[in-house]
PDB file of C-alpha atoms in Angstrom:
ATOM      1  CA  MET A   1      23.232  14.045 -19.413  1.00 32.00           C
ATOM      2  CA  ARG A   2      22.904  10.508 -21.258  1.00 35.00           C
ATOM      3  CA  TYR A   3      19.826   8.339 -21.354  1.00 33.00           C
ATOM      4  CA  PRO A   4      19.578   4.682 -22.037  1.00 39.00           C
ATOM      5  CA  ALA A   5      18.863   3.692 -25.622  1.00 41.00           C
ATOM      6  CA  ARG A   6      15.133   2.516 -24.743  1.00 52.00           C
ATOM      7  CA  GLY A   7      13.938   6.159 -24.772  1.00 45.00           C
ATOM      8  CA  LEU A   8      12.171   7.809 -21.804  1.00 44.00           C
ATOM      9  CA  PRO A   9       8.371   7.825 -20.733  1.00 52.00           C
ATOM     10  CA  THR A  10       6.578  11.033 -20.957  1.00 47.00           C
ATOM     11  CA  ALA A  11       2.793  10.719 -20.925  1.00 49.00           C
ATOM     12  CA  VAL A  12       1.179   7.752 -19.235  1.00 53.00           C
ATOM     13  CA  ILE A  13      -1.942   5.607 -20.080  1.00 47.00           C
ATOM     14  CA  PRO A  14      -3.560   2.651 -18.165  1.00 46.00           C
ATOM     15  CA  VAL A  15      -2.814  -0.858 -19.345  1.00 45.00           C
ATOM     16  CA  LEU A  16      -3.602  -4.351 -18.544  1.00 41.00           C
ATOM     17  CA  VAL A  17      -5.971  -5.933 -16.090  1.00 36.00           C
ATOM     18  CA  ALA A  18      -5.047  -8.579 -13.553  1.00 38.00           C
ATOM     19  CA  VAL A  19      -4.439 -11.959 -15.046  1.00 40.00           C
ATOM     20  CA  ALA A  20      -3.801 -15.471 -13.837  1.00 36.00           C
ATOM     21  CA  VAL A  21      -0.246 -15.918 -13.341  1.00 35.00           C
ATOM     22  CA  LEU A  22       1.556 -18.060 -15.927  1.00 37.00           C
ATOM     23  CA  GLY A  23       1.564 -21.745 -15.249  1.00 35.00           C
ATOM     24  CA  TYR A  24      -0.570 -21.746 -12.232  1.00 31.00           C
ATOM     25  CA  VAL A  25      -2.399 -24.857 -11.651  1.00 31.00           C
ATOM     26  CA  ALA A  26      -6.031 -24.275 -10.634  1.00 30.00           C
ATOM     27  CA  GLY A  27      -6.604 -26.177  -7.434  1.00 34.00           C
ATOM     28  CA  HIS A  28      -3.259 -25.850  -5.936  1.00 37.00           C
ATOM     29  CA  SER A  29      -3.426 -25.992  -2.219  1.00 37.00           C
ATOM     30  CA  ARG A  30      -0.895 -26.314   0.743  1.00 39.00           C
ATOM     31  CA  SER A  31      -1.645 -27.669   4.162  1.00 37.00           C
ATOM     32  CA  ARG A  32      -1.143 -25.038   6.869  1.00 39.00           C
ATOM     33  CA  GLY A  33       0.590 -27.808   8.817  1.00 39.00           C
ATOM     34  CA  GLY A  34       3.420 -28.200   6.498  1.00 41.00           C
ATOM     35  CA  PRO A  35       4.591 -28.589   3.046  1.00 44.00           C
ATOM     36  CA  ALA A  36       2.689 -30.981   0.530  1.00 47.00           C
ATOM     37  CA  GLY A  37       4.050 -33.950  -0.475  1.00 52.00           C
ATOM     38  CA  GLY A  38       7.293 -33.666  -2.686  1.00 75.00           C
ATOM     39  CA  LEU A  39       7.549 -29.864  -1.646  1.00 87.00           C
ATOM     40  CA  ARG A  40       9.772 -28.107   0.773  1.00 90.00           C
ATOM     41  CA  THR A  41       8.837 -24.784   2.543  1.00 90.00           C
ATOM     42  CA  LEU A  42      10.833 -21.583   2.752  1.00 88.00           C
ATOM     43  CA  SER A  43      10.063 -18.621   4.643  1.00 89.00           C
ATOM     44  CA  SER A  44      11.647 -15.330   3.755  1.00 87.00           C
ATOM     45  CA  ALA A  45      11.187 -11.875   2.705  1.00 78.00           C
ATOM     46  CA  ASN A  46       7.572 -11.879   4.491  1.00 86.00           C
ATOM     47  CA  VAL A  47       6.369 -14.681   2.142  1.00 90.00           C
ATOM     48  CA  VAL A  48       6.025 -18.509   2.647  1.00 92.00           C
ATOM     49  CA  LEU A  49       7.070 -20.396  -0.352  1.00 92.00           C
ATOM     50  CA  ASP A  50       6.459 -24.118  -1.362  1.00 94.00           C
ATOM     51  CA  TYR A  51       9.091 -25.329  -3.809  1.00 93.00           C
ATOM     52  CA  PRO A  52      10.012 -28.766  -5.335  1.00 91.00           C
ATOM     53  CA  ALA A  53      12.106 -31.224  -2.989  1.00 90.00           C
ATOM     54  CA  GLY A  54      14.394 -31.638  -6.056  1.00 93.00           C
ATOM     55  CA  TRP A  55      15.444 -27.761  -5.760  1.00 95.00           C
ATOM     56  CA  LYS A  56      17.835 -26.751  -3.036  1.00 93.00           C
ATOM     57  CA  ARG A  57      19.698 -23.836  -1.663  1.00 92.00           C
ATOM     58  CA  ALA A  58      22.588 -22.910  -4.079  1.00 90.00           C
ATOM     59  CA  ALA A  59      25.941 -22.557  -2.249  1.00 78.00           C
ATOM     60  CA  GLY A  60      26.686 -19.243  -4.131  1.00 70.00           C
ATOM     61  CA  ALA A  61      24.208 -16.546  -4.927  1.00 67.00           C
ATOM     62  CA  ARG A  62      24.403 -15.907  -8.539  1.00 75.00           C
ATOM     63  CA  GLY A  63      23.965 -12.367  -9.256  1.00 82.00           C
ATOM     64  CA  VAL A  64      21.848 -10.843 -12.062  1.00 90.00           C
ATOM     65  CA  PRO A  65      23.677  -7.346 -13.128  1.00 90.00           C
ATOM     66  CA  GLY A  66      22.195  -4.228 -11.295  1.00 90.00           C
ATOM     67  CA  LEU A  67      19.297  -6.141  -9.551  1.00 92.00           C
ATOM     68  CA  SER A  68      20.246  -5.685  -5.867  1.00 90.00           C
ATOM     69  CA  ILE A  69      18.135  -7.917  -3.537  1.00 91.00           C
ATOM     70  CA  ALA A  70      18.200  -7.494   0.189  1.00 90.00           C
ATOM     71  CA  SER A  71      19.065 -10.758   2.010  1.00 89.00           C
ATOM     72  CA  PRO A  72      18.725 -12.786  -0.915  1.00 90.00           C
ATOM     73  CA  ILE A  73      18.213 -16.687  -0.852  1.00 92.00           C
ATOM     74  CA  LEU A  74      18.692 -18.682  -4.228  1.00 94.00           C
ATOM     75  CA  LEU A  75      17.051 -21.998  -4.782  1.00 95.00           C
ATOM     76  CA  ALA A  76      18.137 -24.251  -7.736  1.00 95.00           C
ATOM     77  CA  PRO A  77      17.437 -27.534  -9.350  1.00 95.00           C
ATOM     78  CA  GLY A  78      19.588 -29.914  -7.245  1.00 94.00           C
ATOM     79  CA  GLY A  79      21.502 -26.800  -6.090  1.00 93.00           C
ATOM     80  CA  ASP A  80      23.055 -26.043  -9.629  1.00 93.00           C
ATOM     81  CA  GLU A  81      22.655 -22.309  -9.787  1.00 93.00           C
ATOM     82  CA  ALA A  82      23.990 -22.605 -13.473  1.00 92.00           C
ATOM     83  CA  LYS A  83      20.785 -24.640 -14.711  1.00 93.00           C
ATOM     84  CA  ALA A  84      18.139 -22.183 -13.288  1.00 95.00           C
ATOM     85  CA  GLY A  85      17.089 -20.561 -10.121  1.00 95.00           C
ATOM     86  CA  LEU A  86      14.658 -18.733  -8.091  1.00 95.00           C
ATOM     87  CA  LEU A  87      15.762 -15.703  -6.108  1.00 94.00           C
ATOM     88  CA  VAL A  88      13.987 -14.565  -3.135  1.00 94.00           C
ATOM     89  CA  GLY A  89      14.644 -11.510  -1.028  1.00 92.00           C
ATOM     90  CA  ALA A  90      13.395  -7.788  -0.645  1.00 93.00           C
ATOM     91  CA  VAL A  91      13.640  -4.782  -3.100  1.00 94.00           C
ATOM     92  CA  PRO A  92      16.275  -2.781  -0.969  1.00 92.00           C
ATOM     93  CA  HIS A  93      15.129  -0.069   1.182  1.00 91.00           C
ATOM     94  CA  GLY A  94      14.854   3.495  -0.179  1.00 90.00           C
ATOM     95  CA  GLU A  95      14.038   2.376  -3.866  1.00 93.00           C
ATOM     96  CA  LEU A  96      11.152   4.507  -5.409  1.00 93.00           C
ATOM     97  CA  GLY A  97       9.399   1.759  -7.242  1.00 91.00           C
ATOM     98  CA  PRO A  98       9.158  -1.939  -7.878  1.00 95.00           C
ATOM     99  CA  LEU A  99      12.624  -2.149  -9.474  1.00 96.00           C
ATOM    100  CA  PRO A 100      15.897  -0.858  -8.380  1.00 95.00           C
ATOM    101  CA  ARG A 101      16.882   2.103 -10.546  1.00 95.00           C
ATOM    102  CA  ARG A 102      20.518   0.839 -11.187  1.00 94.00           C
ATOM    103  CA  PHE A 103      18.965  -2.315 -12.653  1.00 95.00           C
ATOM    104  CA  VAL A 104      16.381  -0.182 -14.765  1.00 95.00           C
ATOM    105  CA  ALA A 105      18.984   1.903 -16.016  1.00 94.00           C
ATOM    106  CA  GLY A 106      21.173  -1.021 -17.306  1.00 94.00           C
ATOM    107  CA  LEU A 107      18.298  -2.333 -19.354  1.00 94.00           C
ATOM    108  CA  SER A 108      18.186  -1.503 -23.183  1.00 90.00           C
ATOM    109  CA  ARG A 109      14.466  -1.004 -22.753  1.00 90.00           C
ATOM    110  CA  LEU A 110      11.741  -1.045 -19.904  1.00 91.00           C
ATOM    111  CA  PRO A 111      10.191  -4.296 -19.299  1.00 92.00           C
ATOM    112  CA  GLN A 112       6.650  -4.954 -20.108  1.00 92.00           C
ATOM    113  CA  THR A 113       4.554  -4.844 -17.023  1.00 94.00           C
ATOM    114  CA  GLN A 114       1.713  -7.228 -16.024  1.00 94.00           C
ATOM    115  CA  ILE A 115      -0.421  -7.323 -13.010  1.00 94.00           C
ATOM    116  CA  VAL A 116      -0.917 -11.111 -11.873  1.00 94.00           C
ATOM    117  CA  ASP A 117      -3.088 -12.777  -9.310  1.00 93.00           C
ATOM    118  CA  LEU A 118      -1.294 -15.129  -6.938  1.00 92.00           C
ATOM    119  CA  VAL A 119      -2.893 -17.051  -4.085  1.00 89.00           C
ATOM    120  CA  GLU A 120      -3.181 -14.332  -1.420  1.00 84.00           C
ATOM    121  CA  ALA A 121      -2.042 -10.997  -3.217  1.00 87.00           C
ATOM    122  CA  GLN A 122      -1.318  -9.443  -6.694  1.00 92.00           C
ATOM    123  CA  ALA A 123       2.152  -8.897  -7.934  1.00 95.00           C
ATOM    124  CA  TYR A 124       3.907  -6.965 -10.607  1.00 96.00           C
ATOM    125  CA  LEU A 125       5.493  -9.149 -13.151  1.00 97.00           C
ATOM    126  CA  TYR A 126       8.172  -8.319 -15.595  1.00 97.00           C
ATOM    127  CA  ALA A 127       8.132 -11.373 -17.785  1.00 94.00           C
ATOM    128  CA  GLN A 128      11.037 -12.307 -20.420  1.00 89.00           C
ATOM    129  CA  THR A 129      13.236  -9.715 -19.050  1.00 93.00           C
ATOM    130  CA  SER A 130      16.642  -9.693 -20.986  1.00 91.00           C
ATOM    131  CA  VAL A 131      19.679  -8.346 -18.996  1.00 93.00           C
ATOM    132  CA  PRO A 132      22.942  -7.285 -20.637  1.00 92.00           C
ATOM    133  CA  GLY A 133      25.583  -9.698 -19.471  1.00 90.00           C
ATOM    134  CA  PHE A 134      23.157 -12.093 -18.159  1.00 92.00           C
ATOM    135  CA  GLY A 135      22.637 -15.096 -20.418  1.00 90.00           C
ATOM    136  CA  ASP A 136      19.276 -16.528 -18.900  1.00 94.00           C
ATOM    137  CA  MET A 137      16.140 -15.096 -19.284  1.00 94.00           C
ATOM    138  CA  LEU A 138      14.521 -13.520 -16.128  1.00 96.00           C
ATOM    139  CA  ALA A 139      10.693 -13.440 -14.942  1.00 96.00           C
ATOM    140  CA  ILE A 140      10.951 -10.901 -12.103  1.00 97.00           C
ATOM    141  CA  PHE A 141       7.851 -10.780  -9.449  1.00 97.00           C
ATOM    142  CA  VAL A 142       7.312  -7.825  -7.123  1.00 96.00           C
ATOM    143  CA  ILE A 143       4.855  -8.067  -4.264  1.00 94.00           C
ATOM    144  CA  PRO A 144       4.257  -4.543  -2.625  1.00 91.00           C
ATOM    145  CA  ASP A 145       4.030  -4.392   1.226  1.00 86.00           C
ATOM    146  CA  PRO A 146       2.352  -1.266   2.583  1.00 81.00           C
ATOM    147  CA  GLY A 147       4.070  -1.452   5.753  1.00 77.00           C
ATOM    148  CA  GLY A 148       7.840  -2.300   4.312  1.00 83.00           C
ATOM    149  CA  ASP A 149       9.828  -3.051   1.548  1.00 88.00           C
ATOM    150  CA  PRO A 150       8.607  -5.019  -1.454  1.00 92.00           C
ATOM    151  CA  THR A 151       9.264  -8.856  -1.816  1.00 93.00           C
ATOM    152  CA  LEU A 152      10.983  -9.530  -4.994  1.00 96.00           C
ATOM    153  CA  LEU A 153      11.146 -13.051  -6.349  1.00 96.00           C
ATOM    154  CA  ALA A 154      13.135 -13.609  -9.598  1.00 96.00           C
ATOM    155  CA  CYS A 155      12.902 -16.974 -11.739  1.00 96.00           C
ATOM    156  CA  TYR A 156      15.721 -17.579 -14.337  1.00 96.00           C
ATOM    157  CA  ALA A 157      16.221 -20.376 -16.902  1.00 95.00           C
ATOM    158  CA  PRO A 158      17.719 -20.778 -20.533  1.00 95.00           C
ATOM    159  CA  SER A 159      14.401 -19.671 -21.973  1.00 92.00           C
ATOM    160  CA  ALA A 160      10.849 -18.602 -21.144  1.00 91.00           C
ATOM    161  CA  ARG A 161       9.226 -22.084 -22.175  1.00 91.00           C
ATOM    162  CA  ASN A 162      12.115 -24.018 -20.217  1.00 94.00           C
ATOM    163  CA  VAL A 163      10.659 -26.446 -17.658  1.00 95.00           C
ATOM    164  CA  TYR A 164      12.658 -25.140 -14.905  1.00 96.00           C
ATOM    165  CA  MET A 165      10.992 -21.599 -15.702  1.00 96.00           C
ATOM    166  CA  ARG A 166       7.370 -22.977 -15.528  1.00 95.00           C
ATOM    167  CA  THR A 167       8.244 -24.794 -12.239  1.00 95.00           C
ATOM    168  CA  CYS A 168       9.646 -21.710 -10.600  1.00 96.00           C
ATOM    169  CA  GLU A 169       6.760 -19.523 -11.850  1.00 96.00           C
ATOM    170  CA  GLN A 170       4.415 -22.167 -10.140  1.00 95.00           C
ATOM    171  CA  ALA A 171       6.132 -21.897  -6.966  1.00 95.00           C
ATOM    172  CA  VAL A 172       5.939 -18.379  -6.942  1.00 96.00           C
ATOM    173  CA  ALA A 173       2.029 -18.701  -7.783  1.00 94.00           C
ATOM    174  CA  GLY A 174       1.617 -20.334  -4.545  1.00 94.00           C
ATOM    175  CA  VAL A 175       3.377 -18.026  -2.079  1.00 92.00           C
ATOM    176  CA  THR A 176       1.573 -16.778   0.948  1.00 90.00           C
ATOM    177  CA  LEU A 177       2.145 -13.468   2.912  1.00 88.00           C
ATOM    178  CA  VAL A 178       3.460 -13.416   6.265  1.00 86.00           C
ATOM    179  CA  ASP A 179       2.332 -10.568   8.754  1.00 78.00           C
ATOM    180  CA  GLN A 180       0.595  -8.587   5.832  1.00 71.00           C
ATOM    181  CA  SER A 181      -2.425  -8.310   4.051  1.00 63.00           C
ATOM    182  CA  GLN A 182      -2.693  -6.572   0.582  1.00 60.00           C
ATOM    183  CA  THR A 183      -5.742  -4.452   0.824  1.00 60.00           C
ATOM    184  CA  TYR A 184      -5.439  -2.195  -2.590  1.00 73.00           C
ATOM    185  CA  GLU A 185      -5.587  -3.051  -6.339  1.00 84.00           C
ATOM    186  CA  LEU A 186      -2.341  -2.911  -8.378  1.00 91.00           C
ATOM    187  CA  THR A 187      -4.516  -2.381 -11.577  1.00 91.00           C
ATOM    188  CA  PRO A 188      -3.921   0.932 -12.774  1.00 91.00           C
ATOM    189  CA  GLU A 189      -6.990   3.379 -12.199  1.00 90.00           C
ATOM    190  CA  GLN A 190      -8.103   4.710 -15.595  1.00 90.00           C
ATOM    191  CA  THR A 191      -9.244   7.997 -14.115  1.00 91.00           C
ATOM    192  CA  TYR A 192      -5.923   8.725 -12.398  1.00 92.00           C
ATOM    193  CA  ALA A 193      -4.225   7.670 -15.634  1.00 91.00           C
ATOM    194  CA  ARG A 194      -5.904  10.092 -17.771  1.00 91.00           C
ATOM    195  CA  GLU A 195      -5.367  12.656 -15.199  1.00 92.00           C
ATOM    196  CA  ILE A 196      -1.705  12.332 -14.873  1.00 92.00           C
ATOM    197  CA  SER A 197      -1.304  12.105 -18.487  1.00 91.00           C
ATOM    198  CA  ALA A 198      -2.994  15.422 -18.957  1.00 91.00           C
ATOM    199  CA  ALA A 199      -0.782  16.958 -16.179  1.00 92.00           C
ATOM    200  CA  VAL A 200       2.488  15.711 -17.810  1.00 93.00           C
ATOM    201  CA  ALA A 201       1.736  15.803 -21.482  1.00 92.00           C
ATOM    202  CA  PRO A 202       1.986  19.668 -22.007  1.00 94.00           C
ATOM    203  CA  LEU A 203       5.327  19.677 -20.081  1.00 94.00           C
ATOM    204  CA  ASN A 204       6.856  17.293 -22.217  1.00 91.00           C
ATOM    205  CA  ALA A 205       5.637  18.676 -25.479  1.00 93.00           C
ATOM    206  CA  LEU A 206       7.436  21.836 -24.111  1.00 94.00           C
ATOM    207  CA  ARG A 207      10.390  20.019 -23.544  1.00 92.00           C
ATOM    208  CA  LEU A 208      10.654  18.493 -26.839  1.00 90.00           C
ATOM    209  CA  ALA A 209      10.039  21.520 -28.786  1.00 90.00           C
ATOM    210  CA  LEU A 210      12.253  23.977 -26.655  1.00 92.00           C
ATOM    211  CA  LYS A 211      15.136  21.942 -25.661  1.00 81.00           C
ATOM    212  CA  ARG A 212      16.165  21.393 -29.170  1.00 83.00           C
ATOM    213  CA  GLU A 213      16.504  25.296 -29.504  1.00 88.00           C
ATOM    214  CA  LEU A 214      18.449  25.318 -26.295  1.00 87.00           C
ATOM    215  CA  ARG A 215      21.739  24.302 -28.008  1.00 84.00           C
ATOM    216  CA  PRO A 216      25.285  25.509 -27.496  1.00 82.00           C
ATOM    217  CA  GLN A 217      25.492  28.089 -30.219  1.00 84.00           C
ATOM    218  CA  VAL A 218      22.174  29.853 -28.689  1.00 89.00           C
ATOM    219  CA  SER A 219      22.613  33.496 -27.849  1.00 93.00           C
ATOM    220  CA  ALA A 220      22.332  34.688 -24.124  1.00 94.00           C
ATOM    221  CA  THR A 221      19.090  36.504 -24.901  1.00 95.00           C
ATOM    222  CA  SER A 222      17.472  33.570 -26.586  1.00 94.00           C
ATOM    223  CA  ALA A 223      18.884  31.129 -23.628  1.00 94.00           C
ATOM    224  CA  HIS A 224      17.234  33.578 -21.033  1.00 96.00           C
ATOM    225  CA  GLU A 225      13.902  33.357 -22.982  1.00 96.00           C
ATOM    226  CA  LEU A 226      13.994  29.465 -23.429  1.00 95.00           C
ATOM    227  CA  ALA A 227      14.776  28.833 -19.982  1.00 96.00           C
ATOM    228  CA  THR A 228      12.283  31.067 -18.496  1.00 96.00           C
ATOM    229  CA  ARG A 229       9.394  29.350 -20.808  1.00 96.00           C
ATOM    230  CA  LEU A 230      10.868  25.988 -19.494  1.00 96.00           C
ATOM    231  CA  ALA A 231      10.867  27.149 -15.811  1.00 97.00           C
ATOM    232  CA  VAL A 232       7.323  28.281 -16.229  1.00 97.00           C
ATOM    233  CA  GLY A 233       6.103  24.933 -17.832  1.00 96.00           C
ATOM    234  CA  PHE A 234       7.642  22.955 -14.977  1.00 97.00           C
ATOM    235  CA  ALA A 235       5.891  25.307 -12.566  1.00 97.00           C
ATOM    236  CA  ALA A 236       2.341  24.500 -14.480  1.00 96.00           C
ATOM    237  CA  ALA A 237       2.943  20.731 -14.238  1.00 96.00           C
ATOM    238  CA  ASP A 238       3.663  21.094 -10.642  1.00 96.00           C
ATOM    239  CA  ALA A 239       0.420  22.901 -10.196  1.00 96.00           C
ATOM    240  CA  ALA A 240      -1.597  20.290 -12.159  1.00 95.00           C
ATOM    241  CA  LEU A 241      -0.192  17.453 -10.097  1.00 95.00           C
ATOM    242  CA  LYS A 242      -1.072  19.202  -6.798  1.00 93.00           C
ATOM    243  CA  GLY A 243      -4.936  18.475  -7.797  1.00 88.00           C
ATOM    244  CA  LEU A 244      -4.450  14.874  -8.436  1.00 94.00           C
ATOM    245  CA  GLU A 245      -5.090  12.241  -5.757  1.00 92.00           C
ATOM    246  CA  PRO A 246      -2.867   9.091  -6.521  1.00 91.00           C
ATOM    247  CA  SER A 247      -3.705   5.436  -6.101  1.00 86.00           C
ATOM    248  CA  PHE A 248      -1.776   4.016  -3.183  1.00 86.00           C
ATOM    249  CA  ALA A 249       0.674   2.496  -5.484  1.00 88.00           C
ATOM    250  CA  ALA A 250       1.391   5.766  -7.256  1.00 92.00           C
ATOM    251  CA  GLU A 251       1.692   7.942  -4.176  1.00 92.00           C
ATOM    252  CA  ARG A 252       5.333   7.666  -4.036  1.00 92.00           C
ATOM    253  CA  PRO A 253       6.035   8.072  -7.733  1.00 94.00           C
ATOM    254  CA  GLN A 254       3.947  11.071  -7.811  1.00 95.00           C
ATOM    255  CA  ALA A 255       5.602  12.817  -4.788  1.00 96.00           C
ATOM    256  CA  ALA A 256       8.990  12.014  -6.356  1.00 97.00           C
ATOM    257  CA  LEU A 257       7.913  13.410  -9.749  1.00 96.00           C
ATOM    258  CA  SER A 258       6.360  16.587  -8.040  1.00 97.00           C
ATOM    259  CA  THR A 259       9.804  17.145  -6.134  1.00 98.00           C
ATOM    260  CA  ALA A 260      11.927  16.533  -9.371  1.00 98.00           C
ATOM    261  CA  ILE A 261       9.905  18.940 -11.465  1.00 97.00           C
ATOM    262  CA  LEU A 262      10.187  21.693  -8.669  1.00 98.00           C
ATOM    263  CA  GLN A 263      13.911  21.104  -8.871  1.00 98.00           C
ATOM    264  CA  ALA A 264      13.961  21.385 -12.690  1.00 97.00           C
ATOM    265  CA  ARG A 265      11.958  24.492 -12.608  1.00 98.00           C
ATOM    266  CA  ASP A 266      14.588  26.026 -10.154  1.00 98.00           C
ATOM    267  CA  GLY A 267      17.296  24.818 -12.271  1.00 97.00           C
ATOM    268  CA  TYR A 268      16.107  26.523 -15.217  1.00 97.00           C
ATOM    269  CA  THR A 269      15.174  29.837 -13.343  1.00 98.00           C
ATOM    270  CA  ALA A 270      18.702  29.908 -12.491  1.00 98.00           C
ATOM    271  CA  LEU A 271      19.711  29.176 -15.939  1.00 97.00           C
ATOM    272  CA  ALA A 272      17.899  32.130 -17.213  1.00 97.00           C
ATOM    273  CA  SER A 273      19.369  34.280 -14.645  1.00 97.00           C
ATOM    274  CA  ALA A 274      22.876  32.860 -15.731  1.00 97.00           C
ATOM    275  CA  ALA A 275      21.898  33.535 -19.334  1.00 96.00           C
ATOM    276  CA  SER A 276      21.157  37.028 -18.524  1.00 95.00           C
ATOM    277  CA  ALA A 277      24.081  37.775 -16.694  1.00 96.00           C
ATOM    278  CA  GLU A 278      26.213  36.022 -19.177  1.00 95.00           C
ATOM    279  CA  SER A 279      28.053  34.145 -16.474  1.00 96.00           C
ATOM    280  CA  ALA A 280      29.587  30.828 -17.882  1.00 94.00           C
ATOM    281  CA  ALA A 281      30.281  29.492 -14.645  1.00 96.00           C
ATOM    282  CA  ASP A 282      26.747  30.192 -13.311  1.00 97.00           C
ATOM    283  CA  TYR A 283      25.384  28.618 -16.302  1.00 95.00           C
ATOM    284  CA  ALA A 284      27.469  25.534 -16.154  1.00 95.00           C
ATOM    285  CA  ALA A 285      26.167  25.268 -12.445  1.00 97.00           C
ATOM    286  CA  ALA A 286      22.552  25.355 -13.365  1.00 97.00           C
ATOM    287  CA  GLN A 287      22.947  22.830 -16.333  1.00 95.00           C
ATOM    288  CA  LYS A 288      24.379  20.491 -13.644  1.00 96.00           C
ATOM    289  CA  ARG A 289      21.334  20.906 -11.464  1.00 97.00           C
ATOM    290  CA  ILE A 290      19.009  20.554 -14.628  1.00 96.00           C
ATOM    291  CA  ALA A 291      20.630  17.345 -15.440  1.00 95.00           C
ATOM    292  CA  SER A 292      20.111  15.835 -11.972  1.00 97.00           C
ATOM    293  CA  ALA A 293      16.592  17.229 -11.697  1.00 97.00           C
ATOM    294  CA  GLU A 294      15.513  15.978 -15.316  1.00 96.00           C
ATOM    295  CA  SER A 295      17.143  12.505 -14.756  1.00 96.00           C
ATOM    296  CA  ASP A 296      14.914  12.362 -11.754  1.00 97.00           C
ATOM    297  CA  VAL A 297      11.795  13.510 -13.551  1.00 96.00           C
ATOM    298  CA  ASN A 298      12.451  10.746 -16.151  1.00 94.00           C
ATOM    299  CA  TRP A 299      13.112   8.102 -13.364  1.00 96.00           C
ATOM    300  CA  ALA A 300       9.596   9.055 -11.548  1.00 95.00           C
ATOM    301  CA  LEU A 301       7.886   8.699 -15.065  1.00 94.00           C
ATOM    302  CA  GLU A 302       9.696   5.605 -15.748  1.00 95.00           C
ATOM    303  CA  ASN A 303       8.171   4.112 -12.425  1.00 95.00           C
ATOM    304  CA  PHE A 304       4.653   4.906 -13.718  1.00 94.00           C
ATOM    305  CA  ALA A 305       5.429   2.554 -16.384  1.00 92.00           C
ATOM    306  CA  LEU A 306       6.706   0.175 -14.089  1.00 95.00           C
ATOM    307  CA  LEU A 307       3.378   0.190 -12.383  1.00 95.00           C
ATOM    308  CA  GLY A 308       1.601  -0.782 -15.352  1.00 90.00           C
ATOM    309  CA  TYR A 309       1.171   2.723 -17.173  1.00 84.00           C
ATOM    310  CA  ASP A 310       2.410   2.826 -20.531  1.00 63.00           C
ATOM    311  CA  PRO A 311       5.123   5.516 -21.613  1.00 43.00           C
ATOM    312  CA  GLU A 312       4.818   7.180 -24.918  1.00 47.00           C
ATOM    313  CA  ASN A 313       7.074   9.253 -27.076  1.00 37.00           C
ATOM    314  CA  LYS A 314      10.787  10.326 -25.995  1.00 36.00           C
ATOM    315  CA  ALA A 315      11.970  13.019 -23.686  1.00 38.00           C
ATOM    316  CA  PRO A 316      14.819  15.337 -24.721  1.00 34.00           C
ATOM    317  CA  SER A 317      18.214  15.316 -23.526  1.00 35.00           C
ATOM    318  CA  SER A 318      20.029  18.097 -21.099  1.00 38.00           C
ATOM    319  CA  ALA A 319      20.228  21.651 -21.493  1.00 42.00           C
ATOM    320  CA  GLY A 320      22.642  22.941 -24.094  1.00 41.00           C
ATOM    321  CA  SER A 321      26.294  24.576 -23.403  1.00 31.00           C
ATOM    322  CA  PRO A 322      26.613  28.320 -23.144  1.00 33.00           C
TER     323      PRO A 322
END
């Protein structure tokens, strides 16, 4: 199993408090009867957005590698998407967290998370995100929707301080919600953060310690013992998670983490049995189950980071060959 060079989250701790969005001008207001002077209005992805009259819908839709957006609309200065742009759409249905898995997998490191206050809601902000193969700087805003798919707004420009980037961020700061009201805080809850860390940390310490020993040259007896201890460790982590009450924002990542942990437990149980029976075919099949499950464990933990919890240390790679 291969992992991105950025490393993987293992423990989580709370970070950040709600902050004012970059470049937002105090006193900004918008007439409900129509756009303010010099502004145009766009309604899409459950939000209403005022943007400068000099910005127009681009004929094309410049894509960001790996960043899937449902029903995207691209606004650009003078309609020229090569200068800068504002992408508006929704996070595709079925994604676990604020950002698509394929997009995050293509980054060299996880983007830093900020929680920002917009006019009517809070949003996750991933500022100064650099994407391989994409020349401009990205600032991605994600507004969760309790009853549907999150809204994603992405500003891009040659640099974070470019005038087009500031203009785009100001437009995003003024978005209003359509047919929804955000009734929960995105700021991480410190008590829950400590609890999830306490549940996950022992498992990750075990993974780091034992998976180095589960190498290709290990004997069948040692492989059985190590795999059994790992299965017990995953089972203990699942038991610890069952006693936690996640915040609304963390419900799906915690559920996904529990599911992946149980799948990893079953994989290591199968690996121990295959080692005991000295069955190379069953051992290889168990390895595949473990690789998939541990990838899902790591992805669930990455989503805690994307929600504003800070990862520490690095997770190990896959089980060794028989």
